[in-house]
mmCIF file with all atom_site columns, C-alpha atoms in Angstrom:
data_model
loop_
_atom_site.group_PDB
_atom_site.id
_atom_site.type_symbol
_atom_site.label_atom_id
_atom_site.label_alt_id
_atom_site.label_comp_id
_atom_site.label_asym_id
_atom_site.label_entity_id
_atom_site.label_seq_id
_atom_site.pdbx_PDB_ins_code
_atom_site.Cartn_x
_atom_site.Cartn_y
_atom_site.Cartn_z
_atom_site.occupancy
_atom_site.B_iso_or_equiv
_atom_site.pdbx_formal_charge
_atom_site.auth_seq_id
_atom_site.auth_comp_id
_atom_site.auth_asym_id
_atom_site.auth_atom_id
_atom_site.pdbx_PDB_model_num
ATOM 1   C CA . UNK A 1 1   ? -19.607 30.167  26.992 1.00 39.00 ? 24  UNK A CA 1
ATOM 2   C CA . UNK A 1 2   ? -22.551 27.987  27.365 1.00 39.00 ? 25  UNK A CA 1
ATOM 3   C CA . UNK A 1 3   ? -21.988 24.805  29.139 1.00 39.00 ? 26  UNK A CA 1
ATOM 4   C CA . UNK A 1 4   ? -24.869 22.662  26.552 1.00 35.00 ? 27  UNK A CA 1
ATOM 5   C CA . UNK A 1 5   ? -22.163 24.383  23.683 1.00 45.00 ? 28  UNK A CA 1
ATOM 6   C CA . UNK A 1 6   ? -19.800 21.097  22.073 1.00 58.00 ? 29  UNK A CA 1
ATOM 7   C CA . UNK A 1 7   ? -16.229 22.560  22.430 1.00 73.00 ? 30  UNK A CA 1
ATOM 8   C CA . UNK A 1 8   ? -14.833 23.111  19.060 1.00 87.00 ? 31  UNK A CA 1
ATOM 9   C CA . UNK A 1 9   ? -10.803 23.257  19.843 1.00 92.00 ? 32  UNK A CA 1
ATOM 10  C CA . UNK A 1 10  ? -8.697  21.957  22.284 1.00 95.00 ? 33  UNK A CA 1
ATOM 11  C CA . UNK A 1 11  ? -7.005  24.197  24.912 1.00 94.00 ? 34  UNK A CA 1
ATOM 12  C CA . UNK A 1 12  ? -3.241  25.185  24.658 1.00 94.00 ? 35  UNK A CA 1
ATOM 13  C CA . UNK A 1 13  ? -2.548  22.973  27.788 1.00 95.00 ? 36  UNK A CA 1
ATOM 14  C CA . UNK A 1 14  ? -4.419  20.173  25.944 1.00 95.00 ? 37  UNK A CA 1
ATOM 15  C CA . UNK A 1 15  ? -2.587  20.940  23.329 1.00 97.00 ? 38  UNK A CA 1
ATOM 16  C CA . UNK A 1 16  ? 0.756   21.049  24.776 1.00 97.00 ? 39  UNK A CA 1
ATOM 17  C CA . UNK A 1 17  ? 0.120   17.547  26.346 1.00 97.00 ? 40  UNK A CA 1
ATOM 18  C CA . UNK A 1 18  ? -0.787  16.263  22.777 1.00 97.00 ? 41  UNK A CA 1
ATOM 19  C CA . UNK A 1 19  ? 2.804   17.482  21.430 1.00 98.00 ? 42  UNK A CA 1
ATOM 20  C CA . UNK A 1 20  ? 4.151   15.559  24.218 1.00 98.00 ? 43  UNK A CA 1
ATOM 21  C CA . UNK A 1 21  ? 2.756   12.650  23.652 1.00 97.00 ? 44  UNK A CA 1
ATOM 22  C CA . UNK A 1 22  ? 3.847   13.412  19.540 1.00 98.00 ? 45  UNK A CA 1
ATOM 23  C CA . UNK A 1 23  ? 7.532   14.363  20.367 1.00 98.00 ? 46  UNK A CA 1
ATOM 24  C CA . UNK A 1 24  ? 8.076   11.621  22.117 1.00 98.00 ? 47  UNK A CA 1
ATOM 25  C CA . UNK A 1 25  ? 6.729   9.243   19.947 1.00 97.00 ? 48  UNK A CA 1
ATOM 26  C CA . UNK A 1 26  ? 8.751   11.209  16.649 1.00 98.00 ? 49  UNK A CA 1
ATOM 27  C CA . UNK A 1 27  ? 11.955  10.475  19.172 1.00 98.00 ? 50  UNK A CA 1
ATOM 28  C CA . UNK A 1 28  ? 11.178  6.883   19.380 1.00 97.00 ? 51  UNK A CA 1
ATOM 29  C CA . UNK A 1 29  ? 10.230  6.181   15.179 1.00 97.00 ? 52  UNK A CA 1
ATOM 30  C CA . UNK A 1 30  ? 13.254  8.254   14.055 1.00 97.00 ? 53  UNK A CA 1
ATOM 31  C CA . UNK A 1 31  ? 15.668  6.204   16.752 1.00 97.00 ? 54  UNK A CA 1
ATOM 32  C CA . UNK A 1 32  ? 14.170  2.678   15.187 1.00 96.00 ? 55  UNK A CA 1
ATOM 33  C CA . UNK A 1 33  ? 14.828  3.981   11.597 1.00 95.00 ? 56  UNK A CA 1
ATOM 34  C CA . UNK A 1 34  ? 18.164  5.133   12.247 1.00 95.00 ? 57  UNK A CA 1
ATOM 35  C CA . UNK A 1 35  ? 18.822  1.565   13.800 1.00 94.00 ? 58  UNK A CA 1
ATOM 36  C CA . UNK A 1 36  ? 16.971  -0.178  10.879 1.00 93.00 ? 59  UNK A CA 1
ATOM 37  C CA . UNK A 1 37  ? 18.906  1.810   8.420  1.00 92.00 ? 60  UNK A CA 1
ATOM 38  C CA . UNK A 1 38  ? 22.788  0.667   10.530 1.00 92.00 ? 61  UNK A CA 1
ATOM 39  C CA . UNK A 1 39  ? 21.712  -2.859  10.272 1.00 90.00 ? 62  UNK A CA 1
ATOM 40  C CA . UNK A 1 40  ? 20.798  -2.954  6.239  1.00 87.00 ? 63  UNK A CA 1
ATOM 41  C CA . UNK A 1 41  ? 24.197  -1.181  6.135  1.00 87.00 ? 64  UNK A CA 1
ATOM 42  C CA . UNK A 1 42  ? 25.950  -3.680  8.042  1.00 84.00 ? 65  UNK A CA 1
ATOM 43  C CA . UNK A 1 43  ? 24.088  -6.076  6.380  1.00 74.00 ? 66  UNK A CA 1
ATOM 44  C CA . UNK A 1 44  ? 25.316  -4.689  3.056  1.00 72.00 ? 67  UNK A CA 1
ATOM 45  C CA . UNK A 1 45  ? 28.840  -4.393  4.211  1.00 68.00 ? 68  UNK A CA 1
ATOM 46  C CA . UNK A 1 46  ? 28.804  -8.272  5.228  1.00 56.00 ? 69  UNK A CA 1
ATOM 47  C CA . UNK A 1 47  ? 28.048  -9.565  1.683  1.00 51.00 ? 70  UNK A CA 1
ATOM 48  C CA . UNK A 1 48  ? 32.194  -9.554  0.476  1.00 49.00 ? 71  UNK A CA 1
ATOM 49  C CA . UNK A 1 49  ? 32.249  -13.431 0.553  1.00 50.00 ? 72  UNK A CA 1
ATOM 50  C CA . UNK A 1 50  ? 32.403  -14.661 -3.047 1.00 49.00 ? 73  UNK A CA 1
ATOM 51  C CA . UNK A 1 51  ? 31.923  -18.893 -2.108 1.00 50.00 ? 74  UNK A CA 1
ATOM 52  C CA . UNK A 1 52  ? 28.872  -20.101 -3.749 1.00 52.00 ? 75  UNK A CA 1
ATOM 53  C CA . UNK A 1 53  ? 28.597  -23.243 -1.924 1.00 56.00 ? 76  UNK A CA 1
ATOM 54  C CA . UNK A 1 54  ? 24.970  -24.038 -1.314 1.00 55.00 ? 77  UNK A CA 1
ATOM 55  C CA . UNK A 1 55  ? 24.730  -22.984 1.859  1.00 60.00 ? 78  UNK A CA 1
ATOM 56  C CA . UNK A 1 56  ? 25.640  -19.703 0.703  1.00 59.00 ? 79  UNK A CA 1
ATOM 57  C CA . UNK A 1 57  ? 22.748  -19.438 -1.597 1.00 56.00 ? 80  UNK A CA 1
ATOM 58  C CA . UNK A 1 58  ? 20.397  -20.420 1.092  1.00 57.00 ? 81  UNK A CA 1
ATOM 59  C CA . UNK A 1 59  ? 21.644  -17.656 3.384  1.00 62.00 ? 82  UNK A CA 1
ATOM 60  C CA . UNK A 1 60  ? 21.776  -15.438 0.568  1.00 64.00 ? 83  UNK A CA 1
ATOM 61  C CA . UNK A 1 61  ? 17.908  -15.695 -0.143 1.00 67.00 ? 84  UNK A CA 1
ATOM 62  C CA . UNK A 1 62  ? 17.646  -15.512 3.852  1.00 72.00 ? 85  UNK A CA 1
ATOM 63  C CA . UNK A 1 63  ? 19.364  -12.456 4.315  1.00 77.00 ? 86  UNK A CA 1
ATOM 64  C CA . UNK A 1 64  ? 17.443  -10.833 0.830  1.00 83.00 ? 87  UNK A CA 1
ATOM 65  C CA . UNK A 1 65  ? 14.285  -11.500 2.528  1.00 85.00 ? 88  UNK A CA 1
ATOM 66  C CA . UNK A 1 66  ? 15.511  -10.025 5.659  1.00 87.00 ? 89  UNK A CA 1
ATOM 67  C CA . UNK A 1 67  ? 16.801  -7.070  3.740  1.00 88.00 ? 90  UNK A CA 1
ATOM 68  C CA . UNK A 1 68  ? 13.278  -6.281  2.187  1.00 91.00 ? 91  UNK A CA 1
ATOM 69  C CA . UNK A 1 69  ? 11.588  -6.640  5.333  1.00 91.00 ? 92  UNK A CA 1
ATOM 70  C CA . UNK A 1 70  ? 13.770  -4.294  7.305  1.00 92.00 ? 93  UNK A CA 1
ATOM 71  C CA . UNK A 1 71  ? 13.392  -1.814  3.966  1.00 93.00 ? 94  UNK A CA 1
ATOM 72  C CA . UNK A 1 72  ? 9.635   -1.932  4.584  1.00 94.00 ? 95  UNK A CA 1
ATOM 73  C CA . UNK A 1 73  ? 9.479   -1.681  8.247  1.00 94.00 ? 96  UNK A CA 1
ATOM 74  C CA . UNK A 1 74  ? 11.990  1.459   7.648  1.00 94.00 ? 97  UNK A CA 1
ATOM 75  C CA . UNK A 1 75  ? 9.117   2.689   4.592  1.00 95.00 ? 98  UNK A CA 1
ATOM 76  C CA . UNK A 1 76  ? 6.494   2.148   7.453  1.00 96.00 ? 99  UNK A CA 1
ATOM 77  C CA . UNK A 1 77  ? 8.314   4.341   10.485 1.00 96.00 ? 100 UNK A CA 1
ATOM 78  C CA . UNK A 1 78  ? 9.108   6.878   7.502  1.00 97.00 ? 101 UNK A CA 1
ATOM 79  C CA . UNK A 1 79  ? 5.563   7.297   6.973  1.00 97.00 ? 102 UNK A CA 1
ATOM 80  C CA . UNK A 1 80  ? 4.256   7.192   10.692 1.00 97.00 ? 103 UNK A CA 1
ATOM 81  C CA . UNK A 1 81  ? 7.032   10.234  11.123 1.00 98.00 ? 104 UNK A CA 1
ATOM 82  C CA . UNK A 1 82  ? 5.525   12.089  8.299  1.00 98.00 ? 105 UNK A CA 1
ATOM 83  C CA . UNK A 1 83  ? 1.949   11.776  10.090 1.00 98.00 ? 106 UNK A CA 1
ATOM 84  C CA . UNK A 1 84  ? 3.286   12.539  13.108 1.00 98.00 ? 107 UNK A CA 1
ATOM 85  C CA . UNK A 1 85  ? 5.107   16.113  11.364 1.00 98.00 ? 108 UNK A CA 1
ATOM 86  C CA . UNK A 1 86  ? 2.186   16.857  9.922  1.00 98.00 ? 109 UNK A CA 1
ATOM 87  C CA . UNK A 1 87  ? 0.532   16.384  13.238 1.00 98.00 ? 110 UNK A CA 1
ATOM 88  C CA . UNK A 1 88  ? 2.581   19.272  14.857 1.00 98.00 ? 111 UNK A CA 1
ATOM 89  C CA . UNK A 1 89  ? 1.674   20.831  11.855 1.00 97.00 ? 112 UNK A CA 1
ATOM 90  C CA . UNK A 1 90  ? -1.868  21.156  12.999 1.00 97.00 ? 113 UNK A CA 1
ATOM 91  C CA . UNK A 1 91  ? -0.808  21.991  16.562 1.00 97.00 ? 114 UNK A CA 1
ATOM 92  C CA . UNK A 1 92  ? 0.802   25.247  15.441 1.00 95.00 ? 115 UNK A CA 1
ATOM 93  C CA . UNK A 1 93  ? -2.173  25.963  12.816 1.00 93.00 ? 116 UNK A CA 1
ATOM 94  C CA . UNK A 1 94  ? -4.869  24.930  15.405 1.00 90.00 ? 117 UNK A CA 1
ATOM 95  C CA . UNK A 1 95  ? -6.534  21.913  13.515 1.00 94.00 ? 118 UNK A CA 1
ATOM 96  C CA . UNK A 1 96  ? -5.377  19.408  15.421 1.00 97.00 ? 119 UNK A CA 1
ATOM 97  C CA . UNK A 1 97  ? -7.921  17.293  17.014 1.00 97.00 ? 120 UNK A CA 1
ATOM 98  C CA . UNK A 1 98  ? -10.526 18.346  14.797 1.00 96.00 ? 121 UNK A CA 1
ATOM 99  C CA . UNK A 1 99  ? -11.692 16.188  12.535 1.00 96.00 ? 122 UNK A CA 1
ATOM 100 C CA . UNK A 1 100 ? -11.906 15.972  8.626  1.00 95.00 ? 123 UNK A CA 1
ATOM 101 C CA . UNK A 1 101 ? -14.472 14.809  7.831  1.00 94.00 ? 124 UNK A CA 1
ATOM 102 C CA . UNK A 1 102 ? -17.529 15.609  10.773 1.00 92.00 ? 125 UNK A CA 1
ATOM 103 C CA . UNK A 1 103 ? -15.535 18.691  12.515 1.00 93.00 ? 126 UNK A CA 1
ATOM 104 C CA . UNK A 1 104 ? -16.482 17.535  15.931 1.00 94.00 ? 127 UNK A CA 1
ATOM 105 C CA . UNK A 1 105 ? -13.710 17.440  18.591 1.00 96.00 ? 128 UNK A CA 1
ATOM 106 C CA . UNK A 1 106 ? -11.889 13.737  18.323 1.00 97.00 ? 129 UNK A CA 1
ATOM 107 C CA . UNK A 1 107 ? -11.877 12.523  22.058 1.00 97.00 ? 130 UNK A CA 1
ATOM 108 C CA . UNK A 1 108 ? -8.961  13.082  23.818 1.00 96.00 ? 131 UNK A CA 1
ATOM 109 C CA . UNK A 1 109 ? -8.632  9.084   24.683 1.00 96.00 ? 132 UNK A CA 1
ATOM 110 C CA . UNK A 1 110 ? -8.179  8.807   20.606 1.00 96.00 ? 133 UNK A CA 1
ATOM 111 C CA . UNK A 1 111 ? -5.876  11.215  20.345 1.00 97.00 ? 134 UNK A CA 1
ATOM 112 C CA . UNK A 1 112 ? -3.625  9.526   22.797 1.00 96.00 ? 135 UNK A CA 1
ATOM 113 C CA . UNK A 1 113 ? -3.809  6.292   21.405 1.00 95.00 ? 136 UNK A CA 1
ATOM 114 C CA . UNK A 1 114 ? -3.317  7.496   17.547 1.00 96.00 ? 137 UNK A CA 1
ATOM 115 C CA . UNK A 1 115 ? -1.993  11.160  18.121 1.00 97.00 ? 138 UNK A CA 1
ATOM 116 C CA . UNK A 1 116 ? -1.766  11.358  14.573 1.00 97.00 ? 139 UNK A CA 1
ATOM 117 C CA . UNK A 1 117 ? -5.184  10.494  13.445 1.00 96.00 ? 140 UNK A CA 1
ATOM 118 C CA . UNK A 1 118 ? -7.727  13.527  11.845 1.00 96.00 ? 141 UNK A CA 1
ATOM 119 C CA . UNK A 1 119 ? -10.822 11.327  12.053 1.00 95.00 ? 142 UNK A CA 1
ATOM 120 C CA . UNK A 1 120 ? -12.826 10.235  14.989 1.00 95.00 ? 143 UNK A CA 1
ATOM 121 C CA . UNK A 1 121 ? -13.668 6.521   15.203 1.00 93.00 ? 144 UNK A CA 1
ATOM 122 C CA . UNK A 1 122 ? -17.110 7.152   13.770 1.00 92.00 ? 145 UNK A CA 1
ATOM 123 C CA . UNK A 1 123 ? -15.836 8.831   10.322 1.00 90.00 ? 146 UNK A CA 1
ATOM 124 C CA . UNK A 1 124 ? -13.078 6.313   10.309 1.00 88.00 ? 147 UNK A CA 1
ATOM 125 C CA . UNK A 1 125 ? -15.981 3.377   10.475 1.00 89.00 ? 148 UNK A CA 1
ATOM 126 C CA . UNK A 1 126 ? -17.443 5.442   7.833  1.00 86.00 ? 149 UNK A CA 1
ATOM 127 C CA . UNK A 1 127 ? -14.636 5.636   5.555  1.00 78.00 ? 150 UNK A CA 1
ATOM 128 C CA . UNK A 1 128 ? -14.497 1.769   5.477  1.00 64.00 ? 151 UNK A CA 1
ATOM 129 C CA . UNK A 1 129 ? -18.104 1.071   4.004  1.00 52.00 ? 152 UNK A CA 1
#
């Protein structure tokens, strides 16, 4: 291989490190959901109190506004785990750190911060004009 040649995929070694750095973070999303999803349950299970003193309603609105936040942080994690998945995905296929959209090699520094990403920082500026 010529050493002026742009290397196209990353190595299996590089590779494995990547799916490290993926597992772990799939580990970390799916433990937060799971805790997300025991407190809207508890949450849930706490609303048997029928008083409707004022009070009440003001907690009420509190803990509905709580509720839909914790439902959207859990809709967030869901999401990062299915770009993560698919991220593995690529591993096996041998896309992964390719980009989509210029098919140059996205920089390993990148791909640690945002292991999920298919687009280097320059198509991802690109994508925002």
């Amino acid at each position: 291989m010529n050493t002026n040649e742009e290397k196209q995929r990353y190595s299996r070694e590089e590779l494995a490190e990547f799916e490290a750095i993926i597992q772990e973070k799939l580990t970390n999303a799916r433990k937060e959901v799971s805790f997300i999803k025991e407190t809207l349950s508890r949450k849930n299970d706490s609303g048997t109190d029928n008083t409707a003193s004022p009070t009440k309603v003001l907690e009420d609105g509190a803990d509905t506004a709580e509720k839909e936040s914790l439902n959207q942080l859990a809709s967030r994690q869901m999401k990062f785990i299915q770009q993560l998945e698919n991220a593995l995905i690529r591993i096996k296929n041998g896309t992964y750190g390719v980009c989509i959209v210029t098919d140059k090699l996205i920089p390993k520094e990148r791909l640690r911060a945002v292991p999920h990403t298919q687009h280097t920082i320059e198509a991802k500026l690109q994508r925002k004009d």
